[in-house]
C-alpha positions as MATLAB code, in Angstrom:
seq = 'AYIQKTPSGQLVDSWPALLGLLKEGLQLGLLPQGQFLLLAILNEFVQKCPMLEERKNQKDLQEITQKLLEACSNIAGSSLEQTTWLRRNLAVKPGPQSEVINSIEEDVEDHLPPPVVESVAKETPNYSQYSVQALIILADLVAPMLDVVYASDEKDKVGPFLVAIMHNVFPYLRNHSPHNLPSFRASSEILASLSEYQYTRKSWKKEALDLLLDPSFFQMDQQCIGNWR';
ca = [
      -5.913   21.059   -4.927;
      -3.172   22.412   -6.879;
      -2.810   19.283   -9.034;
      -6.655   19.019   -9.443;
      -7.010   22.677  -10.830;
      -3.841   22.908  -12.901;
      -3.999   21.854  -16.587;
      -2.278   18.488  -17.221;
       0.086   20.045  -19.728;
       1.465   22.635  -17.192;
       1.907   19.883  -14.487;
       4.915   18.418  -16.260;
       6.744   21.578  -15.265;
       5.872   21.207  -11.680;
       7.272   17.692  -11.393;
      10.789   18.608   -9.959;
       9.135   20.736   -7.222;
       6.597   17.785   -6.504;
       9.453   15.273   -6.422;
      11.268   17.362   -3.915;
       8.146   17.733   -1.626;
       7.571   13.968   -1.780;
      11.148   13.087   -0.988;
      11.273   15.361    1.886;
       8.091   14.059    3.103;
       9.481   10.652    3.226;
      12.598   11.747    5.080;
      10.480   13.472    7.850;
       9.158   10.196    9.374;
       5.553   11.399    9.262;
       2.740    9.856   11.077;
       0.777    7.399    8.827;
      -1.850   10.010    7.904;
       0.816   12.175    6.469;
       2.438    9.238    4.462;
      -1.126    8.491    3.108;
      -1.488   12.029    1.964;
       1.790   11.860    0.099;
       0.667    8.743   -1.747;
      -2.770   10.463   -2.568;
      -0.968   13.511   -3.990;
       1.307   11.451   -6.083;
      -1.827    9.527   -7.344;
      -3.476   12.720   -8.355;
      -0.518   13.715  -10.399;
       0.017   10.205  -11.932;
      -3.576    9.957  -13.010;
      -3.744   13.466  -14.554;
      -0.346   14.127  -15.902;
       0.766   12.737  -19.364;
       3.726   10.305  -19.456;
       6.913   12.039  -18.640;
       9.097   12.126  -21.659;
      12.574   12.480  -20.147;
      13.892    9.035  -19.072;
      15.257   10.283  -15.869;
      12.081   11.945  -14.862;
      10.150    8.709  -15.656;
      12.694    6.639  -13.467;
      12.407    9.189  -10.618;
       8.563    8.724  -10.714;
       9.008    5.079  -10.666;
      11.296    5.125   -7.621;
       9.246    7.600   -5.509;
       6.003    5.617   -6.286;
       7.649    2.421   -5.176;
       8.853    4.020   -1.865;
       5.569    5.592   -1.008;
       3.675    2.400   -1.817;
       6.284    0.321    0.306;
       5.863    2.855    3.138;
       1.983    2.186    2.957;
       2.632   -1.552    2.774;
       4.818   -1.412    5.949;
       2.052    0.489    7.912;
      -0.394   -2.357    6.479;
       1.938   -5.029    7.843;
       2.000   -3.475   11.278;
      -0.606   -5.753   12.682;
       1.483   -8.840   11.704;
       4.104  -10.748   13.629;
       6.722  -13.213   13.013;
       5.811  -16.717   13.971;
       9.333  -18.174   14.262;
      12.655  -16.362   14.917;
      14.715  -17.722   12.034;
      12.139  -17.738    9.230;
      10.132  -14.709    8.198;
       6.653  -16.328    8.400;
       4.155  -13.642    9.278;
       0.759  -14.147   11.085;
      -1.985  -11.771   12.273;
      -1.603  -10.470   15.758;
      -4.555  -11.560   17.938;
      -7.007   -8.942   19.262;
      -9.499   -6.584   17.418;
      -8.810   -4.404   14.541;
      -9.826   -0.805   14.121;
     -11.858    0.189   11.142;
     -12.591    3.664   12.461;
     -10.841    6.337   10.114;
     -10.891    9.748   11.787;
     -10.301   12.848   10.025;
      -6.502   13.740    9.623;
      -6.732   16.724   11.814;
      -8.319   14.709   14.686;
      -5.656   11.941   14.370;
      -2.742   14.350   14.226;
      -4.159   16.129   17.466;
      -4.741   12.755   19.184;
      -1.350   11.335   18.328;
       1.154   14.083   18.558;
       4.210   12.870   20.474;
       5.617   14.822   23.371;
       8.612   16.976   22.698;
      11.807   15.015   22.990;
      14.896   16.630   24.410;
      17.353   13.771   23.974;
      16.812   10.245   22.786;
      19.400    7.363   23.316;
      17.506    4.813   21.191;
      14.651    5.168   18.860;
      11.998    2.474   19.001;
      10.201    1.340   15.940;
       6.737    2.946   16.131;
       3.689    0.725   16.260;
       1.106    1.867   13.722;
      -1.103   -1.250   13.839;
      -4.186    1.048   14.576;
      -3.772    2.216   10.896;
      -3.056   -1.216    9.213;
      -6.560   -1.556    7.980;
      -6.769    1.987    6.527;
      -3.315    1.227    4.776;
      -4.812   -1.932    3.202;
      -7.848   -0.040    2.068;
      -5.560    2.547    0.547;
      -3.557    0.031   -1.339;
      -6.663   -1.697   -2.701;
      -7.693    1.722   -4.246;
      -4.244    2.834   -5.494;
      -1.562    0.160   -5.935;
      -2.867   -1.615   -9.187;
      -3.927    1.550  -11.122;
      -0.990    3.570  -10.112;
       1.624    0.938  -11.269;
      -0.314    0.523  -14.413;
       0.086    4.099  -15.411;
       3.748    4.496  -13.949;
       5.241    1.638  -15.888;
       4.840    1.778  -19.566;
       3.833   -1.295  -21.716;
       7.380   -2.399  -22.282;
       8.174   -2.042  -18.459;
       5.490   -4.116  -17.045;
       7.985   -6.928  -16.141;
       9.389   -4.664  -13.513;
       6.074   -4.722  -11.631;
       5.968   -8.285  -10.665;
       8.950   -8.571   -8.289;
       7.765   -5.345   -6.582;
       4.372   -6.604   -6.138;
       5.657   -9.735   -4.444;
       7.090   -7.597   -1.666;
       3.858   -5.667   -1.410;
       1.892   -8.888   -1.151;
       4.146  -10.268    1.547;
       2.297   -8.021    3.964;
      -1.105   -8.897    2.448;
      -1.392  -12.687    2.249;
      -1.031  -13.297    6.030;
      -4.384  -11.431    6.438;
      -5.966  -13.634    3.739;
      -4.922  -16.765    5.570;
      -6.461  -15.755    8.802;
     -10.340  -16.455    8.947;
     -11.051  -15.335   12.400;
     -13.755  -12.785   13.057;
     -11.384  -10.234   14.564;
      -9.334  -10.231   11.297;
     -12.489   -9.559    9.036;
     -11.735   -5.813    8.348;
      -8.131   -6.817    7.114;
      -9.413   -9.834    5.209;
     -11.897   -7.850    3.410;
      -9.488   -5.012    2.416;
      -6.865   -7.675    1.413;
      -9.477   -9.363   -0.726;
     -10.098   -6.003   -2.565;
      -6.266   -5.697   -3.171;
      -6.168   -9.246   -4.697;
      -9.209   -8.471   -6.767;
      -7.857   -5.304   -8.074;
      -4.562   -6.726   -9.152;
      -6.323   -9.711  -10.974;
      -7.671   -7.172  -13.415;
      -4.156   -6.814  -14.809;
      -2.698  -10.003  -16.428;
       0.960   -8.956  -16.043;
       0.481   -9.106  -12.230;
      -0.509  -12.799  -12.149;
       2.974  -14.155  -11.124;
       2.890  -12.130   -8.047;
      -0.256  -13.679   -6.604;
      -1.417  -16.763   -8.656;
       0.323  -19.576   -6.647;
      -0.703  -18.112   -3.061;
      -4.189  -17.443   -4.308;
      -4.601  -20.937   -5.455;
      -3.470  -22.192   -2.046;
      -5.841  -20.084   -0.347;
      -8.786  -21.258   -2.740;
      -7.939  -24.824   -1.818;
      -7.771  -24.204    1.903;
     -10.647  -26.129    3.651;
     -11.502  -22.870    5.591;
     -11.828  -20.851    2.378;
     -15.556  -20.002    2.579;
     -15.345  -18.739    6.206;
     -15.861  -15.095    5.020;
     -18.614  -12.644    4.617;
     -20.612  -11.923    1.464;
     -18.623   -8.866    0.474;
     -15.429  -10.983    0.568;
     -16.822  -13.639   -1.561;
     -17.922  -10.961   -4.154;
     -14.351   -9.786   -4.451;
     -13.150  -13.443   -4.897;
     -15.722  -13.998   -7.583;
];
């Protein structure tokens, strides 16, 4: 709300404080809803604030953008599993996927962990119930955010980062089972969004062509075909 109501010229002065908020938020190990909020706050700033003039500020902006998008990508990949022990080939876990997106307050109340007195080993949390929501957020934000954060002479830096993001997206596009439809639909939207920017092509062209030539390619709903078109 603060970013929305503050004139863009004044937002530049708020950048150090906002950067501190985002960094601290990442360190807290927030629930997925909190991580999504951090990314949404940063997107508000990126889309409204003019380009940061100081090189250090611009570099900090790029780094925090990558970290927040990576965090969202990791949540998106939480419904994937390795198919082999040696090679990192990912496939979609069997079972239904949740398309229901509750309000943030409801989710926080439903998933607050019990108080921990002492912990010997910390397990990796399973956020698979939020994977579809994370994919939808990436479809909305990843391409337009990176296009603003990286100036025209820095677009070559975007490709390698997108390869890592798409590593958690393509497995959903290879799976044409009915239970994977929510993820397939959101992943198709991610690919369609990226394809609007020519400099992203190296990060998805080969894999997209392989998907197009797959005999099961057309096993999808009409909305997904619209995205592919």
